[in-house]
XYZ file of N, CA and C in Angstrom:
519
model
N -16.311 -14.051 -22.926
C -17.461 -13.255 -22.097
C -17.197 -13.902 -20.618
N -17.283 -12.872 -19.788
C -17.021 -13.070 -18.363
C -18.075 -14.062 -17.497
N -17.929 -15.396 -17.235
C -18.820 -16.091 -16.701
C -19.312 -15.681 -15.008
N -20.021 -14.893 -14.914
C -20.435 -14.343 -13.651
C -20.823 -15.529 -12.521
N -21.416 -16.664 -12.984
C -21.824 -17.563 -12.142
C -20.541 -18.343 -11.564
N -19.588 -18.546 -12.496
C -18.369 -19.242 -11.868
C -17.546 -18.104 -10.945
N -17.464 -17.044 -11.309
C -16.854 -15.660 -10.476
C -17.523 -15.656 -9.206
N -18.768 -15.752 -9.229
C -19.420 -15.699 -7.809
C -19.173 -16.946 -6.920
N -18.773 -18.054 -7.576
C -18.557 -19.106 -6.760
C -17.067 -18.857 -6.036
N -16.157 -18.385 -6.892
C -14.781 -18.093 -6.717
C -14.800 -17.259 -5.410
N -15.653 -16.037 -5.403
C -15.763 -14.847 -4.444
C -16.430 -15.187 -3.229
N -17.234 -16.367 -3.433
C -17.606 -16.824 -2.082
C -16.027 -17.635 -1.417
N -15.653 -18.383 -2.295
C -14.138 -19.078 -1.465
C -13.197 -17.983 -1.053
N -13.075 -16.714 -1.662
C -12.596 -15.707 -1.404
C -12.909 -15.248 -0.033
N -14.023 -14.886 0.004
C -14.681 -14.362 1.223
C -14.579 -15.388 2.432
N -14.512 -16.576 2.297
C -14.337 -17.745 3.354
C -12.991 -17.532 3.725
N -11.854 -17.514 2.683
C -10.507 -17.491 3.098
C -10.073 -16.177 3.588
N -10.617 -15.200 3.561
C -10.584 -13.867 4.335
C -10.970 -13.917 5.471
N -12.000 -14.443 5.814
C -12.767 -14.972 7.351
C -11.633 -15.522 8.220
N -11.205 -16.520 7.428
C -10.242 -17.334 7.990
C -8.862 -16.803 8.220
N -8.317 -15.807 7.257
C -7.428 -15.064 7.582
C -7.372 -13.938 8.915
N -8.463 -13.322 8.919
C -8.806 -12.316 9.860
C -8.746 -13.231 11.249
N -9.138 -14.409 11.414
C -9.508 -15.040 12.828
C -7.961 -15.309 12.836
N -6.896 -15.864 12.019
C -5.399 -16.160 12.070
C -4.660 -15.003 12.449
N -5.079 -13.887 11.897
C -4.492 -12.562 12.400
C -4.804 -12.354 13.784
N -6.041 -12.198 14.306
C -6.303 -12.008 15.545
C -5.424 -12.692 16.361
N -5.354 -14.166 15.906
C -4.585 -15.155 16.874
C -3.197 -14.700 17.200
N -2.339 -14.449 16.132
C -1.258 -13.897 16.023
C -1.055 -12.484 16.647
N -1.965 -11.620 16.729
C -1.839 -10.513 17.441
C -1.861 -10.731 18.997
N -2.745 -11.719 19.420
C -3.052 -12.057 20.948
C -1.816 -12.571 21.277
N -0.904 -13.412 20.597
C 0.345 -14.063 20.720
C 1.314 -13.333 21.014
N 1.255 -12.056 20.068
C 2.383 -11.114 19.963
C 2.286 -10.410 21.462
N 0.699 -10.086 21.676
C 0.702 -9.189 22.989
C 1.101 -9.958 24.184
N 0.877 -11.180 24.164
C 1.390 -12.091 25.502
C 3.051 -11.888 25.553
N 3.339 -12.296 24.290
C 4.789 -12.193 24.321
C 5.602 -10.856 24.709
N 4.842 -9.830 24.407
C 5.185 -8.335 24.885
C 5.096 -8.431 26.336
N 4.063 -8.587 26.937
C 3.818 -8.664 28.398
C 5.005 -9.433 28.983
N 5.203 -10.763 28.293
C 6.332 -11.385 29.060
C 7.746 -10.689 29.191
N 7.931 -9.932 28.152
C 8.966 -9.335 27.800
C 9.384 -8.119 28.716
N 8.015 -7.615 29.000
C 7.952 -6.719 30.233
C 8.697 -7.333 31.490
N 8.214 -8.313 31.626
C 8.354 -9.034 33.147
C 10.099 -9.589 33.183
N 10.555 -9.852 32.180
C 11.976 -10.371 31.978
C 13.025 -9.294 30.884
N 12.773 -8.459 30.786
C 13.628 -7.545 30.042
C 14.974 -7.743 30.357
N 15.351 -7.625 31.456
C 16.824 -7.293 31.851
C 17.161 -9.054 31.579
N 16.539 -10.054 31.526
C 17.260 -11.464 31.096
C 17.373 -10.996 29.466
N 16.311 -10.974 29.061
C 16.283 -10.724 27.509
C 17.620 -9.961 27.131
N 17.990 -8.757 27.823
C 18.919 -7.899 27.116
C 20.343 -9.000 27.599
N 20.285 -9.503 28.517
C 21.683 -10.190 29.032
C 21.851 -11.216 27.803
N 20.887 -12.043 27.484
C 21.040 -13.182 26.437
C 21.132 -12.558 25.317
N 20.698 -11.112 24.739
C 20.824 -10.888 23.445
C 22.505 -10.194 23.553
N 22.952 -9.755 24.587
C 24.447 -9.448 24.669
C 25.290 -10.605 24.491
N 25.200 -11.624 25.150
C 25.731 -13.103 25.188
C 25.765 -13.506 23.968
N 24.597 -13.413 23.028
C 24.595 -14.165 21.718
C 24.761 -13.120 20.524
N 25.203 -11.954 20.861
C 25.240 -10.965 19.618
C 25.962 -11.292 18.828
N 27.214 -12.060 18.948
C 27.791 -12.282 17.761
C 27.510 -13.190 16.834
N 26.319 -13.901 17.285
C 25.631 -14.759 16.307
C 24.630 -14.652 15.842
N 23.682 -13.305 16.031
C 22.506 -12.780 15.624
C 23.024 -12.299 14.138
N 22.296 -12.751 13.090
C 22.677 -12.348 11.744
C 21.980 -11.007 11.423
N 21.286 -10.657 12.002
C 20.452 -9.329 11.896
C 20.637 -8.347 12.915
N 21.099 -7.017 12.579
C 20.912 -5.852 13.458
C 19.777 -5.745 14.203
N 19.608 -5.607 15.607
C 18.614 -5.551 16.350
C 18.998 -4.237 17.646
N 17.849 -3.747 18.051
C 17.938 -2.574 18.941
C 18.265 -3.266 20.426
N 18.903 -2.655 21.226
C 18.805 -2.981 22.923
C 18.261 -1.873 23.592
N 16.873 -2.261 24.050
C 16.217 -1.029 24.888
C 17.040 -0.294 25.898
N 17.016 0.863 25.835
C 17.673 1.501 27.074
C 16.805 2.211 28.116
N 15.474 1.587 28.172
C 14.511 2.008 29.057
C 13.607 0.971 29.152
N 12.568 0.810 30.268
C 11.374 -0.197 30.196
C 10.766 -0.334 28.955
N 10.474 -1.611 28.458
C 9.848 -1.785 27.244
C 8.256 -0.882 27.432
N 7.737 -0.948 28.700
C 6.444 -0.470 28.583
C 6.497 1.155 28.719
N 7.742 1.834 28.730
C 7.681 3.317 28.496
C 6.907 3.824 27.574
N 6.358 4.955 27.802
C 5.469 5.816 26.972
C 5.902 7.072 27.230
N 6.240 7.932 25.962
C 6.716 9.539 26.244
C 5.779 9.967 25.399
N 4.951 11.270 26.035
C 4.175 12.007 25.203
C 5.121 12.701 24.255
N 4.942 12.759 22.834
C 5.733 13.533 21.950
C 5.172 14.886 21.556
N 5.938 16.024 21.565
C 5.484 17.266 21.404
C 4.975 17.494 20.108
N 4.035 18.403 20.059
C 3.661 18.678 18.344
C 4.914 19.567 17.634
N 5.045 18.790 16.503
C 6.084 19.126 15.818
C 5.933 20.633 15.394
N 6.863 21.473 15.188
C 6.785 22.750 14.604
C 6.323 22.933 13.291
N 5.341 23.816 12.920
C 4.666 24.016 11.670
C 5.453 23.809 10.533
N 6.700 24.275 10.575
C 7.485 24.134 9.518
C 8.982 23.272 9.593
N 8.787 21.992 9.317
C 9.972 20.966 9.263
C 10.050 20.049 8.368
N 11.161 19.499 8.283
C 11.434 18.189 7.304
C 11.663 17.020 8.242
N 11.147 16.004 7.079
C 11.549 14.612 7.683
C 12.030 14.000 6.512
N 13.364 13.432 7.128
C 14.252 12.794 6.047
C 14.557 11.210 6.475
N 14.372 10.277 5.543
C 14.544 9.056 5.844
C 15.158 8.060 4.745
N 16.097 6.960 4.927
C 16.460 6.185 3.851
C 15.988 4.747 4.339
N 16.018 4.103 3.387
C 15.829 2.409 3.797
C 16.525 1.925 2.613
N 17.200 0.934 2.736
C 17.789 -0.129 1.656
C 17.361 -1.224 1.740
N 17.345 -2.009 0.523
C 17.135 -3.327 0.174
C 18.072 -3.988 -0.729
N 18.362 -5.068 -0.967
C 19.453 -5.877 -1.456
C 19.249 -7.162 -2.178
N 19.656 -7.463 -3.175
C 19.041 -8.857 -3.805
C 20.699 -9.228 -3.982
N 20.901 -10.665 -3.661
C 22.186 -11.240 -3.480
C 22.329 -11.978 -4.916
N 23.729 -12.234 -5.162
C 24.186 -13.056 -6.303
C 23.677 -14.155 -6.407
N 23.294 -14.675 -7.510
C 22.857 -16.043 -7.603
C 23.528 -16.530 -8.838
N 24.193 -17.826 -8.678
C 25.034 -18.267 -9.831
C 23.951 -18.708 -10.860
N 22.570 -19.052 -10.599
C 21.699 -19.589 -11.503
C 21.276 -18.409 -12.533
N 21.665 -17.236 -12.058
C 21.229 -16.411 -12.939
C 21.978 -16.095 -14.159
N 21.659 -15.108 -15.343
C 22.293 -14.746 -16.426
C 23.509 -14.067 -15.936
N 23.742 -12.925 -14.968
C 24.995 -12.518 -14.472
C 24.991 -12.642 -13.043
N 26.025 -12.870 -12.567
C 26.462 -13.013 -11.262
C 26.695 -11.703 -10.960
N 25.790 -11.017 -10.077
C 25.849 -9.770 -9.585
C 25.057 -9.727 -8.369
N 25.026 -8.327 -7.522
C 24.132 -8.196 -6.733
C 23.844 -6.717 -6.475
N 22.580 -6.390 -6.118
C 22.043 -5.225 -6.308
C 21.735 -4.555 -5.031
N 22.148 -3.415 -4.617
C 21.691 -2.505 -3.542
C 20.836 -1.408 -3.997
N 19.800 -1.297 -3.176
C 18.824 -0.302 -3.519
C 18.458 0.755 -2.378
N 19.083 1.833 -2.589
C 18.729 2.764 -1.191
C 17.550 3.856 -1.426
N 16.320 3.591 -0.982
C 15.337 4.719 -0.871
C 15.350 5.654 -0.258
N 14.976 6.963 -0.540
C 15.270 8.217 -0.221
C 13.896 8.903 0.058
N 13.592 9.582 1.413
C 12.318 10.382 1.403
C 12.728 11.613 2.304
N 12.237 12.490 1.489
C 12.306 14.007 2.084
C 10.963 14.545 2.133
N 10.347 14.692 3.286
C 9.117 15.586 3.232
C 9.325 16.699 4.034
N 9.126 17.898 3.216
C 8.860 19.213 3.678
C 7.527 19.509 4.181
N 7.536 20.018 5.402
C 5.886 20.349 5.969
C 6.041 22.061 6.032
N 5.097 22.550 5.744
C 4.973 24.117 6.044
C 5.987 24.763 5.108
N 6.170 24.077 3.927
C 7.016 24.695 3.114
C 6.862 24.332 1.594
N 7.047 25.386 0.682
C 6.627 25.150 -0.594
C 7.969 24.491 -1.578
N 8.121 23.120 -0.883
C 9.247 22.644 -1.536
C 8.903 21.176 -2.119
N 9.357 20.658 -3.116
C 8.869 19.471 -3.903
C 9.576 18.259 -2.733
N 8.769 17.199 -2.459
C 9.597 16.193 -1.646
C 10.343 15.001 -2.650
N 11.023 14.569 -2.106
C 11.723 13.571 -2.552
C 11.434 12.110 -2.409
N 10.732 11.302 -3.245
C 10.398 9.974 -3.151
C 11.050 9.213 -4.153
N 12.152 8.546 -3.961
C 12.845 7.507 -4.958
C 13.964 6.884 -4.511
N 14.597 6.276 -5.328
C 15.706 5.329 -4.849
C 16.924 5.230 -5.751
N 17.848 4.852 -4.959
C 19.319 4.838 -6.002
C 19.656 3.386 -5.939
N 19.257 2.844 -7.034
C 19.805 1.476 -7.355
C 21.387 1.404 -7.812
N 22.143 0.560 -7.335
C 23.276 0.178 -7.839
C 23.597 -1.496 -8.083
N 24.262 -1.702 -9.305
C 24.437 -3.184 -9.495
C 26.244 -3.413 -9.182
N 26.366 -4.340 -8.790
C 27.909 -4.680 -8.594
C 28.236 -6.108 -9.046
N 29.022 -5.893 -10.256
C 29.248 -7.235 -10.767
C 30.665 -7.366 -10.847
N 31.511 -6.625 -10.904
C 33.158 -6.685 -11.058
C 33.604 -7.617 -9.836
N 34.666 -8.154 -10.210
C 35.162 -9.469 -9.232
C 35.696 -8.633 -7.894
N 36.225 -7.549 -8.072
C 36.537 -6.551 -6.907
C 35.484 -6.293 -6.006
N 34.241 -6.289 -6.264
C 33.078 -6.059 -5.624
C 32.562 -7.140 -5.272
N 32.384 -8.425 -5.870
C 31.921 -9.496 -5.682
C 32.573 -10.504 -4.735
N 33.889 -10.068 -4.662
C 34.660 -10.973 -3.648
C 35.594 -10.112 -2.564
N 34.879 -8.911 -2.233
C 35.911 -8.220 -1.265
C 35.746 -8.676 -0.009
N 34.672 -9.180 0.259
C 34.451 -9.661 1.488
C 35.187 -10.933 2.067
N 35.789 -11.683 1.165
C 36.853 -12.654 1.571
C 38.007 -12.230 2.328
N 38.434 -11.005 1.879
C 39.626 -10.669 2.548
C 39.288 -10.539 4.118
N 38.297 -10.542 4.466
C 37.702 -10.397 6.041
C 37.309 -11.595 6.298
N 36.812 -12.599 5.680
C 36.483 -13.988 5.826
C 35.291 -14.001 6.438
N 34.353 -12.897 5.521
C 32.687 -12.920 5.866
C 32.067 -13.525 4.424
N 30.926 -13.713 4.414
C 29.880 -14.050 3.318
C 29.641 -12.764 2.575
N 29.370 -12.855 1.302
C 29.114 -12.051 0.387
C 27.697 -11.481 0.922
N 26.737 -12.009 1.318
C 25.309 -11.754 1.889
C 25.523 -10.701 2.976
N 26.658 -11.026 4.038
C 26.847 -10.409 5.150
C 27.634 -8.945 4.690
N 28.567 -9.170 3.692
C 29.283 -7.776 3.291
C 28.090 -6.868 2.933
N 27.153 -7.413 1.776
C 26.123 -6.622 1.376
C 25.427 -5.908 2.329
N 24.967 -6.382 3.545
C 24.587 -5.994 4.521
C 25.134 -4.502 5.002
N 26.579 -5.090 5.353
C 27.198 -3.660 5.723
C 27.291 -2.598 4.973
N 27.502 -3.030 3.579
C 27.827 -1.947 2.535
C 26.369 -1.187 2.302
N 25.125 -1.973 2.248
C 23.987 -1.693 2.295
C 23.778 -0.340 3.709
N 24.168 -0.989 4.909
C 24.085 0.247 6.086
C 24.791 1.325 5.822
N 26.196 1.165 5.231
C 26.981 2.438 5.052
C 26.327 3.238 4.079
N 25.830 2.706 2.800
C 25.220 3.601 1.781
C 23.887 4.341 2.397
N 23.046 3.768 3.343
C 21.930 4.231 3.836
C 22.380 5.473 4.608
N 23.355 5.404 5.621
C 23.853 6.393 6.484
C 24.547 7.292 5.723
N 25.249 7.204 4.645
C 26.144 8.352 3.636
C 24.810 8.808 2.875
N 23.703 8.373 2.163
C 22.827 9.041 1.531
C 22.000 9.689 2.579
N 21.547 9.451 3.851
C 20.908 10.115 5.037
C 21.574 11.559 5.079
N 22.987 11.475 5.527
C 23.755 12.516 5.940
C 23.766 13.419 4.763
N 23.797 13.137 3.368
C 23.914 13.865 2.362
C 22.541 14.595 2.321
N 21.260 13.741 2.471
C 19.878 14.699 2.154
C 20.047 15.381 3.426
N 20.403 15.281 4.710
C 20.517 15.955 5.743
C 21.084 17.448 5.407
N 22.314 17.100 5.000
C 23.078 18.688 4.478
C 22.482 19.280 3.707
N 21.953 18.741 2.458
C 21.352 19.266 1.627
C 20.066 20.126 2.278
N 19.387 19.546 2.865
C 17.804 20.116 3.181
C 18.535 21.035 4.439
N 19.284 21.116 5.057
C 20.028 22.261 5.999
C 20.533 23.513 5.135
N 21.059 22.865 4.067
C 21.700 24.077 2.985
C 20.487 24.800 2.515
N 19.500 24.105 2.182
C 18.518 24.586 1.380
C 17.539 25.714 2.440
N 17.752 25.542 3.688
C 17.048 26.232 4.670
C 17.747 27.342 5.230
N 18.736 27.963 4.227
C 19.602 28.989 4.897
C 20.718 28.542 6.007
N 21.096 27.214 6.060
C 22.192 26.820 6.866
C 21.763 26.544 8.251
């Protein structure tokens, strides 16, 4: 039987916790807005630092090609159009697991607007377990995790190109 009295006490604690989280979230947002304002003022310096340390940055990041505070009006898209996207994720090998392997998962999205076509919302998982897959990165002197990132990016790009070609072909070329 569910004890509503005990549950009510826990709900009060949850409410207090959520109130604190809202305040903390507001503080994070204010701090992020301050950092953005600072970045507006020293964008050139930040870009120069990024270029200087590019070989030590462990993740891919974009370099702005216009001022950070640029706002561009985006035209209304045509009534008939298709939106295509991919996004990958990965799970690194772990010697403590039952099988030493890694996983790449490439998410696919194809949305057709103004057309009577079914969307694609799925993913393509792939497990790599053969020694030639697990240790290929050693020939270039890079870590397996770094190799996985490169391989994931290449797979995302390949899948995106395949989806674009298929969508173009489905629309009569």
